[in-house]
mmCIF file of C-alpha atoms in Angstrom:
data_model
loop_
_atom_site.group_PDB
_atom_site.id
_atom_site.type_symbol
_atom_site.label_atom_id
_atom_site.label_comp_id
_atom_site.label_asym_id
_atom_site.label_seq_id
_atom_site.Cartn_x
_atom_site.Cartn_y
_atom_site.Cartn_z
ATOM 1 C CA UNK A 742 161.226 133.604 188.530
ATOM 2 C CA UNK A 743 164.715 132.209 187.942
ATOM 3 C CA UNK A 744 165.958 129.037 189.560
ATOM 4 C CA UNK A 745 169.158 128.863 191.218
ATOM 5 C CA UNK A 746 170.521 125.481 192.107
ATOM 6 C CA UNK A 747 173.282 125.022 194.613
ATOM 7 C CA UNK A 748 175.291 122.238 195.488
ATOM 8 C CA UNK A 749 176.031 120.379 197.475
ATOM 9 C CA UNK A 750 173.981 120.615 200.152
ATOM 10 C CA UNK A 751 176.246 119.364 203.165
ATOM 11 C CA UNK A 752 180.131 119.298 203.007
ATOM 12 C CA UNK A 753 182.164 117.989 205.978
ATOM 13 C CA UNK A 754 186.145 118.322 205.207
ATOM 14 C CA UNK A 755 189.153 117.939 207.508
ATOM 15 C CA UNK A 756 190.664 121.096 208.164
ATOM 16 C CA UNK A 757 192.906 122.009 206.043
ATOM 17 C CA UNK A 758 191.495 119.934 203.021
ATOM 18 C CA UNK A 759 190.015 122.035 200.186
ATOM 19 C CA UNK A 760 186.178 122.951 199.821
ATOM 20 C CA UNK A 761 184.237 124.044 196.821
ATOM 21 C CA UNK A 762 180.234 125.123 196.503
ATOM 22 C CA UNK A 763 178.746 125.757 193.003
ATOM 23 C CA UNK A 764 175.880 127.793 192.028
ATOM 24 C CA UNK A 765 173.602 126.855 188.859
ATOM 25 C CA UNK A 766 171.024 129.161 187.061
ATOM 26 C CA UNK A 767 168.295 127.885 184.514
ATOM 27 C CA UNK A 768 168.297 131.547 183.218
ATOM 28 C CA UNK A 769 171.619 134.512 182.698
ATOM 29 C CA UNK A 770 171.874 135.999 185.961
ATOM 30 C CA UNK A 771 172.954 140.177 185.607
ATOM 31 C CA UNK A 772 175.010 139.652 188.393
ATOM 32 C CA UNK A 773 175.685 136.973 190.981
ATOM 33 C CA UNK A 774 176.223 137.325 194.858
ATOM 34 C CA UNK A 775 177.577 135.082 197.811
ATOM 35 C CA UNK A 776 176.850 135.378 201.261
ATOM 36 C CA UNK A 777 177.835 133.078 204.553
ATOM 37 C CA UNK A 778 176.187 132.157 207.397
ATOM 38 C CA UNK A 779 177.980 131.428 210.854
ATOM 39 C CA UNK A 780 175.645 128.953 212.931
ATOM 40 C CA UNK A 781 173.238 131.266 214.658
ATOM 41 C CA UNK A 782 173.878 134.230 213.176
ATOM 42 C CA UNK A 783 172.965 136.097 209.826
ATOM 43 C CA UNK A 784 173.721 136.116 206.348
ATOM 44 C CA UNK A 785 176.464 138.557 205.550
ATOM 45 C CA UNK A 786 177.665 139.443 202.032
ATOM 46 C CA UNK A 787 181.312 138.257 200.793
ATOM 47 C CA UNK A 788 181.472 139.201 197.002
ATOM 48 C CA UNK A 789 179.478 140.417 194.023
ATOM 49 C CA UNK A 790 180.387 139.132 190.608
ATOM 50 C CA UNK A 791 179.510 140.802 187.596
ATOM 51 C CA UNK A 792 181.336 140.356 183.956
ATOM 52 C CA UNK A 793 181.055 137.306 182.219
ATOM 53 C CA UNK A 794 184.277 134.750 183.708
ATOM 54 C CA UNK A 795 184.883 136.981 186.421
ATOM 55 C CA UNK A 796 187.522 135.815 188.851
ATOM 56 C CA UNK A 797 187.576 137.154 192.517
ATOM 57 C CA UNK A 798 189.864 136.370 195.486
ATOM 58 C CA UNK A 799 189.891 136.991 199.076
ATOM 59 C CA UNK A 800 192.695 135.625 201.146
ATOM 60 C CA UNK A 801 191.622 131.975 200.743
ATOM 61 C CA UNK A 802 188.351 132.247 198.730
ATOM 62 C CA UNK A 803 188.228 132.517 194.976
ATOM 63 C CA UNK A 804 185.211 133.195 193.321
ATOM 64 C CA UNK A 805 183.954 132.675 189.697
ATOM 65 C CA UNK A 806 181.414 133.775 187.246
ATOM 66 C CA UNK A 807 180.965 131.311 184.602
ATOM 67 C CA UNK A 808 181.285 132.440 180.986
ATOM 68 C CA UNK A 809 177.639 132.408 179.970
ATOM 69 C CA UNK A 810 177.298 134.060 183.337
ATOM 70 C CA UNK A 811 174.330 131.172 184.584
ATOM 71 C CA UNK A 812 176.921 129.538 187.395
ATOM 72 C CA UNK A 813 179.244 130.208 189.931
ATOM 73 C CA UNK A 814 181.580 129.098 192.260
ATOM 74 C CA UNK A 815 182.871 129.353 195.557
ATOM 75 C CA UNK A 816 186.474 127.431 196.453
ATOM 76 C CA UNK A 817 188.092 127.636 199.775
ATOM 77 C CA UNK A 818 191.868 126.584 199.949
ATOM 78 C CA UNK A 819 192.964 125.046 203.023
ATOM 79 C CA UNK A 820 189.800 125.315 205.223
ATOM 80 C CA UNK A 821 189.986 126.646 208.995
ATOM 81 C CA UNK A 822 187.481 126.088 211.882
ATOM 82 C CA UNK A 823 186.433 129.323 211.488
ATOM 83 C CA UNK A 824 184.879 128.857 207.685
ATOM 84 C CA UNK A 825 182.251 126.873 209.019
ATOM 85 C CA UNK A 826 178.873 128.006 208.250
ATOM 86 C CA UNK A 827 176.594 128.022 205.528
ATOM 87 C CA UNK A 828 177.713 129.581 201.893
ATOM 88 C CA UNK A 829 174.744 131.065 199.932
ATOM 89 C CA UNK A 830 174.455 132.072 196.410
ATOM 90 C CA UNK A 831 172.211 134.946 195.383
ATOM 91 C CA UNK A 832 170.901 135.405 191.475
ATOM 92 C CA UNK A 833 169.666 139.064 192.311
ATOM 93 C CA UNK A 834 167.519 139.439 189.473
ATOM 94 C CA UNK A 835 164.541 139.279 191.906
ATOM 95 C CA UNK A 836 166.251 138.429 195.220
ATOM 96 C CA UNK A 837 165.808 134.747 195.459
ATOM 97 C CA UNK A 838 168.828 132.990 196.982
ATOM 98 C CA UNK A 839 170.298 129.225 196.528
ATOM 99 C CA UNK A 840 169.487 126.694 199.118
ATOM 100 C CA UNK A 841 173.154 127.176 200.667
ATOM 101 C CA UNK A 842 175.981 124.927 201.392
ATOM 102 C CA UNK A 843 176.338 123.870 204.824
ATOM 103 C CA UNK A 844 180.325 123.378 205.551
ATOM 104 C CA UNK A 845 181.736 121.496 209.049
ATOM 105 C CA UNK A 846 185.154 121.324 209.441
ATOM 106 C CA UNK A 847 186.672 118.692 211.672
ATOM 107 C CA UNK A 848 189.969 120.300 213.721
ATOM 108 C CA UNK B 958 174.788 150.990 215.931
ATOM 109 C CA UNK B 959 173.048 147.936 214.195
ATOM 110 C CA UNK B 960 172.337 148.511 210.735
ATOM 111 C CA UNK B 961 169.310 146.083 210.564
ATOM 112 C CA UNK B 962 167.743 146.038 214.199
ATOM 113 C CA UNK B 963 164.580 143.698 214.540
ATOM 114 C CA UNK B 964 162.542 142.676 218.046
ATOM 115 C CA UNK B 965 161.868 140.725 219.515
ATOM 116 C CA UNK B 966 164.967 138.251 218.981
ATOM 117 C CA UNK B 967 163.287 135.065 220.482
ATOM 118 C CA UNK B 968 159.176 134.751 220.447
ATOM 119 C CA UNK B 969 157.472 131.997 221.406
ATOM 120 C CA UNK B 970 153.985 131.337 221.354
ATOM 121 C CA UNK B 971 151.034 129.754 221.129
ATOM 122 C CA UNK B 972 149.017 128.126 217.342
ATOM 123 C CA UNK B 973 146.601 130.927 216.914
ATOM 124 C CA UNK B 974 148.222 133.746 218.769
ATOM 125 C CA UNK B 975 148.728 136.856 216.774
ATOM 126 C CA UNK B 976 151.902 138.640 216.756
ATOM 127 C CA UNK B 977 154.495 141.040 215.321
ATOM 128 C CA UNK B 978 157.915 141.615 214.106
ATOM 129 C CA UNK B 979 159.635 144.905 213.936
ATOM 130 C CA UNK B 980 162.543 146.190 212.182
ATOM 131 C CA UNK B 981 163.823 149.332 211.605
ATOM 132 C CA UNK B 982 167.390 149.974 209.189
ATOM 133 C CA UNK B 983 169.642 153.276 209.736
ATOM 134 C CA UNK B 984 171.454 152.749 206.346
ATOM 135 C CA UNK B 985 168.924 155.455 204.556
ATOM 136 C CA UNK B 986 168.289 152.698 202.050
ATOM 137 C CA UNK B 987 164.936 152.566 199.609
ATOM 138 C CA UNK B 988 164.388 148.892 199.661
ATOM 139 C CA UNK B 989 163.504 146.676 202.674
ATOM 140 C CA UNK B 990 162.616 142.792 202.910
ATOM 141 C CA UNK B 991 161.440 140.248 204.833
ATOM 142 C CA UNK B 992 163.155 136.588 203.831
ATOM 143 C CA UNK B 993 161.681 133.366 206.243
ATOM 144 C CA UNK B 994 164.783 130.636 207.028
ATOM 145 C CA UNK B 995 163.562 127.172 207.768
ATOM 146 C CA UNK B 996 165.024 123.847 209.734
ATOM 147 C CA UNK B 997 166.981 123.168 206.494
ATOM 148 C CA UNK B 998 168.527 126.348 206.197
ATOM 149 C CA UNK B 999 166.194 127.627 202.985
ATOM 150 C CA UNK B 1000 166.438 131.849 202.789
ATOM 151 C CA UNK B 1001 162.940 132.289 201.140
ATOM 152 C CA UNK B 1002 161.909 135.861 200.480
ATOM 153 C CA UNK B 1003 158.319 136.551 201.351
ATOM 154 C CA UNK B 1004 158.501 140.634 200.931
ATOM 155 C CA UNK B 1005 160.052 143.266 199.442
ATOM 156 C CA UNK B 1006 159.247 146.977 199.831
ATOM 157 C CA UNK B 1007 160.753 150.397 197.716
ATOM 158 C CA UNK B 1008 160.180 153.714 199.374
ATOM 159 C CA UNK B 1009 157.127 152.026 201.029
ATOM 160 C CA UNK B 1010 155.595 150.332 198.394
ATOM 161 C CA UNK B 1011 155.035 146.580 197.977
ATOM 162 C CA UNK B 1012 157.191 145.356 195.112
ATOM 163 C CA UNK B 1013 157.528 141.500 195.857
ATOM 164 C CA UNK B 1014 154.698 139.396 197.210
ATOM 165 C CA UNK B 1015 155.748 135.724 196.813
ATOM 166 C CA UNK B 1016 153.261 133.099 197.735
ATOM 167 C CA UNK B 1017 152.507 133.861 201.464
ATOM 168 C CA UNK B 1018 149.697 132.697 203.575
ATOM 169 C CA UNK B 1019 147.510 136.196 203.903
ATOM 170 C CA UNK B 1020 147.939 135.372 207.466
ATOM 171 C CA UNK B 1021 151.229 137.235 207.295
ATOM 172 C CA UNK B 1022 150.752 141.109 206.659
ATOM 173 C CA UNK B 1023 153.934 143.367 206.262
ATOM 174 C CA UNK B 1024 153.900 147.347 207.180
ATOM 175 C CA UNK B 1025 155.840 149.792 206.138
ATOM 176 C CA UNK B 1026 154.753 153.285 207.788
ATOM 177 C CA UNK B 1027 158.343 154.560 206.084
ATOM 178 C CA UNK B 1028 161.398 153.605 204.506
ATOM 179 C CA UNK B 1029 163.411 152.948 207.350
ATOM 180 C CA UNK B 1030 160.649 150.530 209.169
ATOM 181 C CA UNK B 1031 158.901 147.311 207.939
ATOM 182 C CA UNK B 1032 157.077 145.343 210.191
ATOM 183 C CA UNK B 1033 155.325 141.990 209.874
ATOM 184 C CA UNK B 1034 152.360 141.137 211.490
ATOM 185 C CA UNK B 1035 151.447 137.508 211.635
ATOM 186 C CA UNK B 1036 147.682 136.120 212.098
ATOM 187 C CA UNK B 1037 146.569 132.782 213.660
ATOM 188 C CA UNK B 1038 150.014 131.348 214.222
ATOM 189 C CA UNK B 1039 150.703 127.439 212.937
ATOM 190 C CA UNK B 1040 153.098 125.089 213.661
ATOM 191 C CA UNK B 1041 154.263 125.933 210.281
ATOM 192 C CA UNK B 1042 155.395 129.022 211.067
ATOM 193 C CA UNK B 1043 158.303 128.440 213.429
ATOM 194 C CA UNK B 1044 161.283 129.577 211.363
ATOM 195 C CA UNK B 1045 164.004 132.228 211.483
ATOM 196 C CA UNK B 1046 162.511 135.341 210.254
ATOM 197 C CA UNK B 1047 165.173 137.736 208.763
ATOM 198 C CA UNK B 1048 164.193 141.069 207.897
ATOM 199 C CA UNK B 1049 167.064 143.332 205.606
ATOM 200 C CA UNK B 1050 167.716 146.074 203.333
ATOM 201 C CA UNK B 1051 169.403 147.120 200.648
ATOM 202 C CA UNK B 1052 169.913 150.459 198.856
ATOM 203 C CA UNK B 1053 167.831 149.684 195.808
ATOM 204 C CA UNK B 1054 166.705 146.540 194.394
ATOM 205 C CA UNK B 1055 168.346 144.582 192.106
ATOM 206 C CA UNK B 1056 172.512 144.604 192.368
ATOM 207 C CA UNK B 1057 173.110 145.963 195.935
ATOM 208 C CA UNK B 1058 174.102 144.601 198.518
ATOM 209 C CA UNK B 1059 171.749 143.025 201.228
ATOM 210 C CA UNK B 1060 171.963 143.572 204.645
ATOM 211 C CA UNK B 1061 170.302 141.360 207.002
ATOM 212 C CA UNK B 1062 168.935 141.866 210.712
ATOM 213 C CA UNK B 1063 169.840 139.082 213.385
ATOM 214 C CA UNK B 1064 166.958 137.219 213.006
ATOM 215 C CA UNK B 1065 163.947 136.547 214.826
ATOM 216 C CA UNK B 1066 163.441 132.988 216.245
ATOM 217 C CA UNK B 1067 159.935 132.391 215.924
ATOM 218 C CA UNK B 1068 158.454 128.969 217.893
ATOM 219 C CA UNK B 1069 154.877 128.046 217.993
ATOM 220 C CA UNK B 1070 153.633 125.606 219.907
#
């Protein structure tokens, strides 16, 4: 089945700083989503991308589908306490997701 | 109402105990799964099930044994527990496979000792 690398693994910023997380595929992905994870709880969707350079934005995330549509992105502006968690990327081809980002942010 | 509901929420138990994980979605959607979350965070899919039938079996000890008796239930029964096996077991669902959205359950903490 397809591969989908994510990196990084870890990111610790300073609130307030700027956080991205990018998603790699070996293989063209149909359609691409991202989900996050708040420590102890469960993965909940944020966005699905579809067309090739798709750009998406809520509030402070922007998301983006590359061109040949095999990687992704995830960018926070100005992080907040409460974006802490861990940012997945999903190739849903055959339901495999990326290893996830883990974000801290330090008040 | 939850969308995803599994039970128990927190199991622990003993290496070669046998037990089971229920979960049941209200969302009327075809396709169920069961993903297992490690220490480091991995979301590995073990199962997927349409309308009942088994469409993704990844490489899973036999040991573990999903059921789905319909479309809104999918259970997973697990055999001669191992250390191995503590994780975060997530069941979810989606209303087809392939570009729809998943919804996941709350988890189930599994610990063997």
């Amino acid at each position: 089945g397809q591969q989908v690398m994510q990196i990084p693994q870890y990111q610790h910023v300073q609130e307030g700083e700027d956080f991205t997380t990018y998603c790699n595929s070996s293989t063209t992905l149909s359609n691409i989503q991202w989900y996050k994870q708040r420590p102890g709880g469960h993965p909940v969707f944020l966005i699905q991308l579809v067309k090739s350079g798709e750009v998406k934005k809520q509030k402070r995330l922007t998301f983006q589908f590359g061109e040949a549509k095999k990687n992704s992105s995830l960018h926070i502006t100005a992080t907040q306490t409460t974006d802490v968690g861990t940012y997945f990327c999903a190739g849903l081809n055959d339901m495999r997701f990326g290893a996830g980002t883990r974000l801290t942010v330090k008040p | 109402d939850t969308a995803v509901s599994q039970t128990p929420k927190y199991l622990v138990t003993q290496m070669g105990n046998d037990k089971s994980i229920k979960c049941e979605q209200n969302l009327g959607h075809d396709t169920m799964y069961w993903y297992k979350q490690d220490s480091k965070k991995f979301l590995k899919i073990m199962f997927s099930y349409n309308n009942k039938e088994l469409i993704i079996n990844e490489t899973v000890p036999n040991r573990f044994s999903p059921k789905s008796p319909d479309k809104a239930h999918l259970n997973l029964h697990i055999n001669s527990l191992e250390l191995g096996d503590s994780a975060v077991y997530f069941c979810a669902s989606s209303q087809a496979t392939g570009w729809n959205t998943i919804y996941f359950g709350e988890g189930s903490w599994l610990t063997v000792v």
